[in-house]
Coordinates of C-alpha atoms in Angstrom, one line a residue:
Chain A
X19 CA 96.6 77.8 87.9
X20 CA 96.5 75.4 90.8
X21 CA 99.0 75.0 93.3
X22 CA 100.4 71.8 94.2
X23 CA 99.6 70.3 97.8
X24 CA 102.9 71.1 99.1
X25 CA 102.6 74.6 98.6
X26 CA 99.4 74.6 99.9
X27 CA 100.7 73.3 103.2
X28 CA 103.6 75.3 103.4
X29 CA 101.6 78.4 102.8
X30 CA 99.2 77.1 105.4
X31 CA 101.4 75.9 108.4
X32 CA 104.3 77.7 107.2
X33 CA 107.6 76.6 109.0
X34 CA 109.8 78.5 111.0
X35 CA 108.0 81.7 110.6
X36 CA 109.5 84.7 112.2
X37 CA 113.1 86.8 112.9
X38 CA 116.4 86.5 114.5
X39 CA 117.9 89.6 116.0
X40 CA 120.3 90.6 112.8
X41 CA 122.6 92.3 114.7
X42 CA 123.4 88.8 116.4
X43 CA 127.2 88.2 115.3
X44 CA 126.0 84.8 114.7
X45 CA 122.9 86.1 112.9
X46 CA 123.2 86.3 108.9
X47 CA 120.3 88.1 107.2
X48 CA 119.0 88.1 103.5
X49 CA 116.6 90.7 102.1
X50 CA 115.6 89.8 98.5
X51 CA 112.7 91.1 96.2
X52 CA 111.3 90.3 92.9
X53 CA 110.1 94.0 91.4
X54 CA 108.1 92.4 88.9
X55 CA 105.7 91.1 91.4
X56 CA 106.7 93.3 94.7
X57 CA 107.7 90.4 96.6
X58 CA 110.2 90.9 99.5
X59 CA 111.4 87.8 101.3
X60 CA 113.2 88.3 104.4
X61 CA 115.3 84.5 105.4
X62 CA 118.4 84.7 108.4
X63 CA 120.2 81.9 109.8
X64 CA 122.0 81.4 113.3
X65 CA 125.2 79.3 112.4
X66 CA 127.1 77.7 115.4
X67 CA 130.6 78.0 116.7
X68 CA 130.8 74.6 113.8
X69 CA 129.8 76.0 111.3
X70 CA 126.2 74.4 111.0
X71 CA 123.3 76.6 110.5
X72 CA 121.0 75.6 114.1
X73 CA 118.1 77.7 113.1
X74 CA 116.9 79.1 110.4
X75 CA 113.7 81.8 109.8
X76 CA 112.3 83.6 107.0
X77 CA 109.2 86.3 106.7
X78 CA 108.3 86.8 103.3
X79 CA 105.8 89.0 101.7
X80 CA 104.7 87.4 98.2
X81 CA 102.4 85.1 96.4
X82 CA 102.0 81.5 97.5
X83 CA 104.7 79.5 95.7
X84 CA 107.2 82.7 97.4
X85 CA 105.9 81.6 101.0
X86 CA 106.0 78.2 100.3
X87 CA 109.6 78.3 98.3
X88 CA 111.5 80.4 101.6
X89 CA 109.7 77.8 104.2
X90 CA 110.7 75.1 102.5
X91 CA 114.5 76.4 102.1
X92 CA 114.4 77.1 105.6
X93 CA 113.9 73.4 106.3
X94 CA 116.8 72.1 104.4
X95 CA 118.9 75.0 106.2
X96 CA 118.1 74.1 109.6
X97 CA 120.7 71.3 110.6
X98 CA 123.2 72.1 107.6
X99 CA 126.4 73.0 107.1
X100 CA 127.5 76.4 105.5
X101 CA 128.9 74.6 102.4
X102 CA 126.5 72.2 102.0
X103 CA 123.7 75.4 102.0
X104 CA 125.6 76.5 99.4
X105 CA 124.4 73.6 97.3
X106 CA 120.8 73.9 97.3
X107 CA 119.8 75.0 94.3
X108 CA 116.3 76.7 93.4
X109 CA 115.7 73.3 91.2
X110 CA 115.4 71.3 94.5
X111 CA 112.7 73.6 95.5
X112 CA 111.1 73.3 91.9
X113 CA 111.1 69.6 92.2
X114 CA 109.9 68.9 95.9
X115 CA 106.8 71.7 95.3
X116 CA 106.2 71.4 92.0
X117 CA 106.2 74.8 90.9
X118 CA 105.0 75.3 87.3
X119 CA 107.3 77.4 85.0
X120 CA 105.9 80.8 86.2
X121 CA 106.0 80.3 89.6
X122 CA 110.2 79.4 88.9
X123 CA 111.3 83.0 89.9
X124 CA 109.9 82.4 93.3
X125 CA 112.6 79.4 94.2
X126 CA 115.5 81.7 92.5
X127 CA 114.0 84.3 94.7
X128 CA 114.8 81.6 97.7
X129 CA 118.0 80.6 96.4
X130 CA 119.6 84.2 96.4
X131 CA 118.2 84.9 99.8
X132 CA 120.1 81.7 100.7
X133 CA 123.3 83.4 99.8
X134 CA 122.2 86.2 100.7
X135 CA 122.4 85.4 104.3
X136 CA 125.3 83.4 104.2
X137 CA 127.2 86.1 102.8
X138 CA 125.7 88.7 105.3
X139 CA 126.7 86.0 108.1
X140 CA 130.0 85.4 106.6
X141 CA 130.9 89.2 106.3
X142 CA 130.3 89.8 109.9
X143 CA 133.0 87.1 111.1
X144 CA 135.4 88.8 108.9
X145 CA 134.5 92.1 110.5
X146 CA 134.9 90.3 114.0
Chain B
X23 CA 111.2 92.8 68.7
X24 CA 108.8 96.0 66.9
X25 CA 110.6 99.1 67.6
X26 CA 107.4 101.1 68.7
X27 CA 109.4 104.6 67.9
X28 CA 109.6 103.9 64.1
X29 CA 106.7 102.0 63.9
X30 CA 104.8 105.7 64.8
X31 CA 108.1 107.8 62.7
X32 CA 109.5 108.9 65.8
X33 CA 113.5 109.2 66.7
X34 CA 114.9 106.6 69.4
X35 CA 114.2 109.8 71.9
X36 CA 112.5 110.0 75.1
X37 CA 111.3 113.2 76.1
X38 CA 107.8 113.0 74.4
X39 CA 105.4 115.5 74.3
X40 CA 101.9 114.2 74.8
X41 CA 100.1 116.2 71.8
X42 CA 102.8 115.2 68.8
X43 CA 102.4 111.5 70.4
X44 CA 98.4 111.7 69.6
X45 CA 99.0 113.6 66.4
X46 CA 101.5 111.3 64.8
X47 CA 99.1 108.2 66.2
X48 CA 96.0 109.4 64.5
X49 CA 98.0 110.2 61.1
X50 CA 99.4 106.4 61.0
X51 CA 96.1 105.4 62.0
X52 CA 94.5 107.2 59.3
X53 CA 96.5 105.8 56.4
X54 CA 96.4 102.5 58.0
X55 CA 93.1 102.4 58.3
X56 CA 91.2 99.1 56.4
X57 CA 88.5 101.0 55.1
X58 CA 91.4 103.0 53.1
X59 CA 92.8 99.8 52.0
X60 CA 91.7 97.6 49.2
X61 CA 90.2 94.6 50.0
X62 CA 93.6 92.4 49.1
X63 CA 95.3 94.3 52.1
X64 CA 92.9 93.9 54.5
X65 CA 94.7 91.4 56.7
X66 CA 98.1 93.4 56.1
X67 CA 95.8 96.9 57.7
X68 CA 94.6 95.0 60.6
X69 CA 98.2 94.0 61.5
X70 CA 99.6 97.6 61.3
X71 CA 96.8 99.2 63.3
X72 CA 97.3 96.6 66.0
X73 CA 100.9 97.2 65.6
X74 CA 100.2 101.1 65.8
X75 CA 97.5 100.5 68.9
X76 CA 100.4 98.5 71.1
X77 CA 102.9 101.2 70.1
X78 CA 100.8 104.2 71.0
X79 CA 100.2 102.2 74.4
X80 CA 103.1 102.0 74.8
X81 CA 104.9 105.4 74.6
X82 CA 102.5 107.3 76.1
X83 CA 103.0 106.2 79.9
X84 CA 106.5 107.6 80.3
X85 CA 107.5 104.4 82.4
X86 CA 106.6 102.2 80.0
X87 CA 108.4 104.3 77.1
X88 CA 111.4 103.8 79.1
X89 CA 110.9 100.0 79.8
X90 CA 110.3 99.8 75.7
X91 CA 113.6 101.6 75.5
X92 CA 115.8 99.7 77.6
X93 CA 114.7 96.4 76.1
X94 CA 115.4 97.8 72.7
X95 CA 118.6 98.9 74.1
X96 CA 119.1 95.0 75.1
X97 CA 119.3 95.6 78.5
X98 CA 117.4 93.1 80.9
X99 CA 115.6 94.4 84.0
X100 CA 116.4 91.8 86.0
X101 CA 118.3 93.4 89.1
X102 CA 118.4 93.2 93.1
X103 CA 116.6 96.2 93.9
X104 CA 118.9 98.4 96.5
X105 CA 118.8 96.6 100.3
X106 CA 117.5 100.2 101.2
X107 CA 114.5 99.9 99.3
X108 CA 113.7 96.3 100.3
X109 CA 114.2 97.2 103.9
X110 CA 111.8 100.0 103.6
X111 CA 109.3 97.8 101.8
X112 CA 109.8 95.3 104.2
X113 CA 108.6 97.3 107.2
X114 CA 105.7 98.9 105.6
X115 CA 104.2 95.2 104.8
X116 CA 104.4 94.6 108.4
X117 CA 102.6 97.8 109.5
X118 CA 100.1 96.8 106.8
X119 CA 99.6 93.1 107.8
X120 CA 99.6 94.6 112.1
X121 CA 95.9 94.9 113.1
X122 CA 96.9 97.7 115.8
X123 CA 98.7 100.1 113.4
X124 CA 96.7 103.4 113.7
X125 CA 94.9 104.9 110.7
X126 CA 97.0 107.8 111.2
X127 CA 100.0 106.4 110.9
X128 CA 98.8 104.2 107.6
X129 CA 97.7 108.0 105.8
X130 CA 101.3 109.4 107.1
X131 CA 103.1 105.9 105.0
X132 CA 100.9 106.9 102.1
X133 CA 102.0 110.7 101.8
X134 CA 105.4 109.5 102.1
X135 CA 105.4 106.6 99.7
X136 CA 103.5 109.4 97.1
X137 CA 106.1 111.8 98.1
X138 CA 109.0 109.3 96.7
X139 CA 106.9 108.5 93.5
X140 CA 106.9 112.0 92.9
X141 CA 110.5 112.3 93.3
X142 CA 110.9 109.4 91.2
X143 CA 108.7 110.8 88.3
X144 CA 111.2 113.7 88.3
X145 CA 114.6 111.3 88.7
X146 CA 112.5 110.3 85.7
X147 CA 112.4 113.1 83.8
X148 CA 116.1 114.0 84.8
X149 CA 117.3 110.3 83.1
X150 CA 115.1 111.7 80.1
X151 CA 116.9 114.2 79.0
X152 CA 120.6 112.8 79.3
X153 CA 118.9 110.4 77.3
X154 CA 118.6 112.7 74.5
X155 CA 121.7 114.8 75.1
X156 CA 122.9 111.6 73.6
X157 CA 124.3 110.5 77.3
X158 CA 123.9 106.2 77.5
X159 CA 125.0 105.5 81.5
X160 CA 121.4 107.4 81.3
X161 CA 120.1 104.0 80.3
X162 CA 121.2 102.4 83.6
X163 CA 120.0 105.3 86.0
X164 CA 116.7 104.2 84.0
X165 CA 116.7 100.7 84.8
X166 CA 117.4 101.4 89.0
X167 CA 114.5 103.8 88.3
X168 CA 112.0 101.4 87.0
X169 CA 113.3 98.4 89.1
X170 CA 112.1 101.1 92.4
X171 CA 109.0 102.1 90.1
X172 CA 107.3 98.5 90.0
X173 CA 107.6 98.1 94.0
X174 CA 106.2 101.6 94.3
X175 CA 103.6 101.1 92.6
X176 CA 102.0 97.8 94.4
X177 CA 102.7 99.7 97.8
X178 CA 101.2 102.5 96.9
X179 CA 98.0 100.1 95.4
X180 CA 98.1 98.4 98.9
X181 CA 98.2 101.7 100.8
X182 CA 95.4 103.0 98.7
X183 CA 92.8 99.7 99.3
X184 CA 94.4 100.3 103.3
X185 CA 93.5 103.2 103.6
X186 CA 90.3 103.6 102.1

């Protein structure tokens, strides 16, 4: 199976690579995994005093389409609002990389770690 | 969807011992055998000795008898493994992919990643029996078992090829 060009370039210059310290009251963290393959995908968010998410990292252990799926979601984060986040949906990240049916479960894989980390962010300002 | 326990005469059970799995395989295969059949059921022979193969497959790894069961059972394996898990996996990846993590430290991950699938063999064995003591939440203590099985296994694969 080949792998469209935009994966290919997300998996090569992958965007916003790297960690926020999660416990950062501002910091909301999602760990998510897919046993069937044994990918883990790591993606937090630093959401202002507005409620806009102002930067966004993931680190994700996985096959191509998983790399390229959690970069890619951190791109629409980055700039966003916490509702609107709440609107992407695993289908944009089909569409924009092309990810044949197999490859699907990555994207939902991005989508939960999306709410993942809004939720984790979320939980701490109730704590607060 | 076959039901691999009566396809080889067996009760919906898991405990299994390896010897009566073999046994009641080679009977089956015996009487499904196409040189037994007459020429008119050939096709029909080749379909139940496949069937018999797949079924003996399998049973006999005690994971995959379990799998088998659950589905059977209806119930999908699709789950968030625990955050604890993840977390765990997580930071061994990161050893793995750092250049300057010592050997040592690499053989220490692997003898405590065997050390939980051997304690997961046994949680195994554990859900096995209430299984057959006719206890069902046994079936969901099976699937948290076998969604932690699948990550073992590719770490320990990785620590193995790391290691080596």
């Amino acid at each position: 199976m080949a792998y469209s060009e935009k994966v290919i370039d997300h998996y090569n210059n992958p965007r916003n690579i790297g960690s926020l310290d999660k416990s950062d009251a501002s910091v909301g963290t999602g760990m998510v995994g897919a046993p069937e393959c044994g990918d883990v995908m790591k993606l937090q968010i630093r959401v202002n005093e507005q409620g806009v998410i102002e930067e966004a990292k993931f680190k994700t252990f996985g096959c191509g389409s998983a790399i390229a799926s959690s970069s890619l979601a951190t791109e629409y984060l980055k700039g966003c609002t916490l509702d609107n986040a709440l609107k992407i949906r695993n289908t944009d990240i089909v569409k924009e990389l092309n990810l044949p049916p197999v490859k699907i479960h990555c994207s939902v894989l991005a989508e939960d770690a999306i709410r993942a980390a809004i939720a984790d962010y979320q939980a701490k300002q109730t704590q607060a | 969807m076959n039901d691999y326990f009566t396809v080889l005469g067996l009760p919906r059970r898991l405990t299994l011992h390896p010897a009566d799995l073999d046994r009641l395989y080679r009977e089956h295969s015996w009487e499904a055998h196409p040189d037994r059949r007459p020429r008119t059921e050939q096709a029909q022979a080749m379909t139940e000795t496949a069937l018999l193969n797949e079924a003996y497959r399998t049973l006999k790894d005690p994971y995959r008898r379990a799998q088998h069961l659950l589905a059977l059972e209806g119930i999908s394996l699709e789950q968030n493994p625990p955050q604890s898990l993840l977390m765990a996996v997580f930071e061994l990846q990161e050893l793995l992919e750092d250049p300057d993590t010592p050997p040592a430290e690499l053989i220490a991950q692997k003898l405590h990643w065997q050390n939980r699938a051997q304690t997961l063999d046994q949680t195994l064995h554990q859900a096995f029996s209430e299984w057959d003591q006719g206890n069902r939440t046994a079936l969901t203590t099976l699937k948290a078992i076998l969604v932690q099985q699948q990550y073992l296994n590719s770490l320990l694969e990785k620590l193995q090829i790391a290691t080596n």
